[in-house]
């Protein structure tokens, strides 16, 4: 049944661009997919392993800069740049993870240190020469599939779709793997997990590397899509916040939560723009309020609500 | 490059900036250090205080006089925020507090952006550029006042926590919530009081900051991570630690700026933060964490 649903969803997702034929809505869907994929990346670390990162921009920005610099400076093909960005994001994850987990940082301390790392990288990117400093980097326009640049948004849509399928697939596989079970044990009670012989350091490290690699991939896609990156976009707190909002709204530690969360979050932002007009900060007011409301009334996210409703219907059917 | 003629004024300049950081961090010491409420909205609440003092100045109220209004006003805001939003939405979990205060800060900051636009604003006061000659360097008067005020504020907070019934109740709640409740302490009220007092400190900091700083919706970003750094560096819950930590951070930033260039000055702060978290999470003056 679930498989049928997923197959149906895939067919719809593949056909959607031919059904809506609107550049604006295609752009909207690309944003939804991109943040669904990166939200899943955050979910690997935050949702399954329970380690809340407030600095995923560190991975996003590194991926974005890695692909841009390698392409502009060394002529690396952007498709390979995607892989390079994943490696770079994973490496940053390795460094941050090794340092913070080795010294046993948890909870708010972990959140703060990830934020601090992202800030350090932002300041460095602002001053260093090879990142273009505060001006940022422009990726030269060379339209062609081989260059990962497309004439219409259609191409970007399918790349974003592929990225989302990959990311959700990682989550799906994680849920069924030994690592996933161990991460969830760490989330529920780290000391108990260690007492049962789980190598908590290695497990958390694997989680942050996977998370960093996927987020770095998202950063590279962002650069190719907008053909521009600067320190504020790459390492600013805005990206970190948007990435973490998605799985929290959708449902922590679930495979489809990030997709649902991203759709609702960006849908709400778009609705706000339609209702009140485009003003600076407006969609963010909605994002912030949504976050508070979700934590207050639906701490399990929208997936929790879906489950609750379906369970109620089952019970009604059985009675 | 290490000529004392340049270094000393830079260090003193950093010291006075550090006093400002200490002012902002003192409130957070109570909120984060004592009660472990990870308040990401600290910077945005400072911004609210700055805008409050800024608009009062438009009506002809001197920023130092505005203290009388802004301190109670921000106390009330903090009390209500903790009592009605943060306390209720967090369901007693640390990670939820983290998210709720983050959400609150996003809302506050962007409301300011929506209503006041992104322009940075400053006020003109006759003493804004007044300088005091202290022998080795010239120090701006508002910064000197901030230094004195941060010492006074630290002393007041210490007295409040160590010597009053309210302080005793706050410490009891921080140590053992359930036990405190059984002794008849209204825990929710004490949490809201602590949060209110912490935000009231921001009201004071805002009034003292305004003559020498600017106001913009995003000004909280400048301070929020610095404030956490000061609290962690000084040792959780230690007011003297926050004071010394703040001064230390100010000097570090100033000297890093001098040696590495202005734009890299802040990096010293974050590297200290990371190093403190990794190697000495109990801070310079805090007791060892269990």
Coordinates of C-alpha atoms in Angstrom, one line a residue, chain B:
Chain B
X1 CA 53.6 46.3 15.5
X2 CA 53.5 45.5 19.2
X3 CA 54.3 49.1 20.1
X4 CA 52.7 49.8 23.6
X5 CA 51.7 53.2 22.3
X6 CA 49.2 51.5 20.0
X7 CA 48.5 48.5 22.0
X8 CA 47.5 50.2 25.2
X9 CA 44.8 52.5 23.8
X10 CA 43.5 49.5 21.8
X11 CA 43.3 47.4 24.9
X12 CA 41.5 50.2 26.8
X13 CA 39.2 50.7 23.9
X14 CA 38.5 47.0 24.0
X15 CA 37.9 47.1 27.7
X16 CA 35.2 49.7 27.4
X17 CA 33.5 47.8 24.5
X18 CA 33.8 44.7 26.8
X19 CA 31.8 46.6 29.4
X20 CA 29.0 46.9 26.8
X21 CA 29.3 43.2 26.2
X22 CA 29.2 42.5 29.9
X23 CA 26.1 44.7 30.2
X24 CA 24.3 42.6 27.6
X25 CA 25.6 39.3 29.0
X26 CA 24.6 40.0 32.6
X27 CA 20.9 39.5 31.9
X28 CA 21.7 36.3 30.0
X29 CA 23.7 35.0 33.0
X30 CA 20.6 35.0 35.0
X31 CA 18.4 33.5 32.3
X32 CA 20.9 31.0 30.8
X33 CA 23.5 30.6 33.5
X34 CA 21.2 30.1 36.4
X35 CA 18.0 28.8 35.0
X36 CA 19.3 27.1 31.8
X37 CA 16.8 28.8 29.6
X38 CA 18.6 28.9 26.3
X39 CA 17.3 32.3 25.3
X40 CA 18.0 32.9 21.6
X41 CA 15.8 35.9 21.8
X42 CA 18.2 37.8 24.0
X43 CA 19.6 39.9 21.1
X44 CA 16.2 40.7 19.7
X45 CA 15.0 41.8 23.1
X46 CA 18.0 44.1 23.3
X47 CA 16.9 45.5 19.9
X48 CA 13.4 46.2 21.3
X49 CA 15.1 48.1 24.2
X50 CA 17.2 50.1 21.8
X51 CA 14.2 51.0 19.6
X52 CA 12.3 52.0 22.8
X53 CA 15.0 54.3 24.0
X54 CA 15.4 55.6 20.4
X55 CA 11.8 56.6 20.1
X56 CA 11.8 58.1 23.6
X57 CA 14.7 60.2 22.5
X58 CA 12.6 61.5 19.7
X59 CA 10.1 62.8 22.2
X60 CA 13.0 64.5 23.9
X61 CA 13.8 62.0 26.6
X62 CA 17.5 61.6 27.3
X63 CA 18.7 58.0 27.0
X64 CA 20.0 58.0 30.5
X65 CA 16.7 59.3 31.8
X66 CA 14.9 56.7 29.6
X67 CA 16.4 54.0 32.0
X68 CA 13.5 54.8 34.3
X69 CA 11.0 53.7 31.6
X70 CA 12.8 51.0 29.7
X71 CA 13.9 48.9 32.7
X72 CA 10.4 48.4 34.0
X73 CA 9.0 48.1 30.4
X74 CA 11.4 45.4 29.5
X75 CA 10.9 43.6 32.8
X76 CA 7.2 43.4 32.0
X77 CA 7.9 42.3 28.4
X78 CA 10.2 39.5 29.6
X79 CA 7.8 38.4 32.4
X80 CA 4.9 38.1 30.0
X81 CA 7.0 36.4 27.2
X82 CA 8.3 33.7 29.6
X83 CA 5.0 33.2 31.4
X84 CA 2.7 33.2 28.3
X85 CA 4.9 31.9 25.5
X86 CA 8.2 30.3 26.3
X87 CA 7.2 28.5 29.5
X88 CA 4.0 27.1 28.0
X89 CA 5.3 26.1 24.6
X90 CA 8.4 24.4 25.8
X91 CA 6.7 21.5 27.7
X92 CA 9.7 21.5 30.0
X93 CA 12.2 20.3 27.4
X94 CA 15.5 22.1 26.8
X95 CA 15.4 21.6 23.0
X96 CA 11.9 23.1 22.8
X97 CA 13.0 26.2 24.7
X98 CA 15.8 26.5 22.1
X99 CA 13.3 26.4 19.3
X100 CA 10.6 28.6 20.9
X101 CA 13.1 31.4 21.7
X102 CA 14.5 31.1 18.2
X103 CA 11.0 31.4 16.8
X104 CA 10.3 34.4 19.1
X105 CA 13.5 36.1 18.0
X106 CA 12.6 35.6 14.3
X107 CA 9.2 37.1 14.9
X108 CA 10.4 40.1 17.0
X109 CA 13.3 40.9 14.6
X110 CA 11.2 40.8 11.5
X111 CA 8.3 42.7 13.0
X112 CA 10.9 45.5 13.6
X113 CA 12.1 45.1 10.0
X114 CA 8.5 45.3 8.8
X115 CA 7.7 48.4 10.8
X116 CA 11.0 50.3 11.1
X117 CA 12.7 49.2 7.8
X118 CA 16.3 48.0 7.7
X119 CA 17.8 51.5 8.0
X120 CA 20.3 51.9 10.8
X121 CA 19.5 54.9 13.0
X122 CA 21.5 56.9 15.5
X123 CA 20.7 59.6 17.9
X124 CA 22.6 62.9 18.6
X125 CA 23.5 63.7 22.1
X126 CA 25.8 66.5 23.3
X127 CA 28.0 64.0 25.2
X128 CA 28.2 61.3 22.4
X129 CA 31.6 62.4 21.3
X130 CA 32.8 63.7 24.7
X131 CA 36.2 62.3 25.5
X132 CA 37.8 61.8 28.9
X133 CA 41.6 61.8 29.2
X134 CA 42.7 59.1 31.5
X135 CA 46.4 59.6 31.1
X136 CA 47.4 56.9 28.6
X137 CA 44.4 57.2 26.3
X138 CA 41.3 59.2 25.4
X139 CA 38.1 57.3 26.3
X140 CA 34.7 58.3 25.2
X141 CA 32.4 59.4 28.0
X142 CA 29.5 57.1 27.2
X143 CA 31.8 54.1 27.2
X144 CA 33.2 55.1 30.5
X145 CA 29.6 55.4 31.9
X146 CA 28.9 51.9 30.5
X147 CA 31.9 50.5 32.3
X148 CA 30.8 52.0 35.6
X149 CA 27.2 50.8 35.0
X150 CA 28.2 47.3 34.2
X151 CA 30.1 47.1 37.5
X152 CA 27.1 48.5 39.4
X153 CA 24.7 46.2 37.6
X154 CA 26.8 43.1 38.4
X155 CA 26.8 44.1 42.0
X156 CA 23.0 44.7 42.1
X157 CA 22.4 41.3 40.5
X158 CA 24.7 39.6 42.9
X159 CA 23.0 41.2 45.8
X160 CA 19.6 40.3 44.4
X161 CA 20.5 36.6 44.0
X162 CA 22.6 36.2 47.1
X163 CA 20.7 38.3 49.7
X164 CA 17.0 38.6 48.9
X165 CA 14.1 36.1 49.3
X166 CA 13.5 36.3 45.6
X167 CA 17.1 35.4 45.0
X168 CA 16.9 32.5 47.3
X169 CA 13.7 31.2 45.5
X170 CA 15.5 31.6 42.2
X171 CA 18.4 29.5 43.3
X172 CA 16.1 26.9 44.8
X173 CA 14.2 26.6 41.5
X174 CA 17.5 26.4 39.6
X175 CA 18.8 23.6 41.8
X176 CA 15.7 21.5 42.3
X177 CA 12.5 22.4 40.6
X178 CA 10.3 19.8 42.1
X179 CA 11.6 20.3 45.6
X180 CA 11.1 24.0 45.3
X181 CA 7.5 23.5 44.2
X182 CA 6.9 21.2 47.3
X183 CA 8.2 24.0 49.5
X184 CA 5.5 26.2 48.2
X185 CA 7.4 28.2 45.7
X186 CA 5.4 29.2 42.6
X187 CA 7.9 27.8 40.1
X188 CA 6.3 29.4 37.0
X189 CA 6.2 32.7 38.7
X190 CA 9.9 32.5 39.6
X191 CA 10.9 31.5 36.1
X192 CA 9.0 34.5 34.7
X193 CA 10.5 36.8 37.4
X194 CA 14.0 35.6 36.5
X195 CA 13.4 36.0 32.8
X196 CA 11.9 39.5 33.4
X197 CA 14.9 40.6 35.5
X198 CA 17.2 39.3 32.8
X199 CA 15.3 41.3 30.2
X200 CA 15.2 44.3 32.4
X201 CA 19.0 44.3 32.4
X202 CA 18.7 44.5 28.6
X203 CA 16.6 47.6 29.1
X204 CA 19.4 49.2 31.1
X205 CA 22.0 48.0 28.6
X206 CA 20.0 49.5 25.7
X207 CA 19.8 52.9 27.3
X208 CA 23.5 52.9 28.0
X209 CA 24.4 51.6 24.6
X210 CA 22.3 54.0 22.5
X211 CA 24.5 57.2 22.8
X212 CA 27.4 55.3 21.3
X213 CA 25.8 52.7 19.0
X214 CA 23.3 52.5 16.3
X215 CA 19.9 50.8 16.1
X216 CA 18.7 48.4 13.4
X217 CA 16.4 45.4 13.3
X218 CA 19.3 43.1 13.0
X219 CA 21.5 44.6 15.8
X220 CA 20.7 41.6 18.0
X221 CA 23.0 39.4 15.8
X222 CA 25.9 41.5 16.8
X223 CA 25.4 40.6 20.4
X224 CA 23.6 37.3 20.8
X225 CA 26.5 35.0 20.2
X226 CA 28.9 37.3 22.0
X227 CA 26.6 37.3 25.0
X228 CA 26.5 33.5 25.1
X229 CA 30.3 33.5 24.7
X230 CA 30.6 35.8 27.7
X231 CA 28.3 33.7 29.9
X232 CA 30.0 30.4 29.0
X233 CA 33.5 31.9 29.3
X234 CA 32.7 33.5 32.7
X235 CA 31.1 30.4 34.0
X236 CA 27.4 29.6 34.0
X237 CA 25.6 31.7 36.5
X238 CA 28.5 33.7 37.8
X239 CA 27.9 37.5 37.6
X240 CA 31.5 38.4 38.4
X241 CA 32.5 35.8 35.7
X242 CA 30.2 37.5 33.2
X243 CA 31.8 40.9 34.0
X244 CA 35.3 39.7 33.6
X245 CA 34.4 37.5 30.6
X246 CA 32.8 40.5 28.9
X247 CA 35.9 42.7 29.5
X248 CA 38.1 39.9 28.3
X249 CA 36.1 39.4 25.1
X250 CA 36.2 43.1 24.4
X251 CA 39.9 43.3 24.7
X252 CA 40.3 40.1 22.6
X253 CA 38.2 41.6 19.8
X254 CA 40.0 44.9 19.9
X255 CA 43.5 43.3 19.8
X256 CA 42.4 40.8 17.1
X257 CA 41.1 43.7 15.1
X258 CA 44.4 45.5 15.5
X259 CA 46.6 42.5 14.6
X260 CA 44.4 40.7 12.0
X261 CA 42.5 43.6 10.5
X262 CA 39.1 45.1 11.4
X263 CA 37.0 42.6 9.6
X264 CA 38.6 39.6 11.4
X265 CA 38.3 41.1 14.9
X266 CA 35.1 39.1 15.7
X267 CA 36.7 35.9 14.8
X268 CA 38.7 35.9 18.0
X269 CA 35.5 36.0 20.0
X270 CA 34.1 32.9 18.2
X271 CA 37.4 31.0 18.4
X272 CA 37.5 31.7 22.2
X273 CA 33.9 30.5 22.4
X274 CA 34.6 27.2 20.6
X275 CA 37.8 26.6 22.6
X276 CA 35.9 27.3 25.9
X277 CA 33.1 25.0 25.0
X278 CA 35.6 22.2 24.0
X279 CA 38.2 22.5 26.7
X280 CA 36.6 24.2 29.7
X281 CA 32.8 24.2 29.4
X282 CA 32.5 25.1 33.0
X283 CA 34.1 28.5 32.2
X284 CA 36.9 30.3 33.8
X285 CA 35.2 30.9 37.1
X286 CA 32.4 28.3 37.2
X287 CA 32.4 25.2 39.2
X288 CA 33.0 22.0 37.2
X289 CA 29.9 20.7 35.5
X290 CA 28.6 17.4 36.6

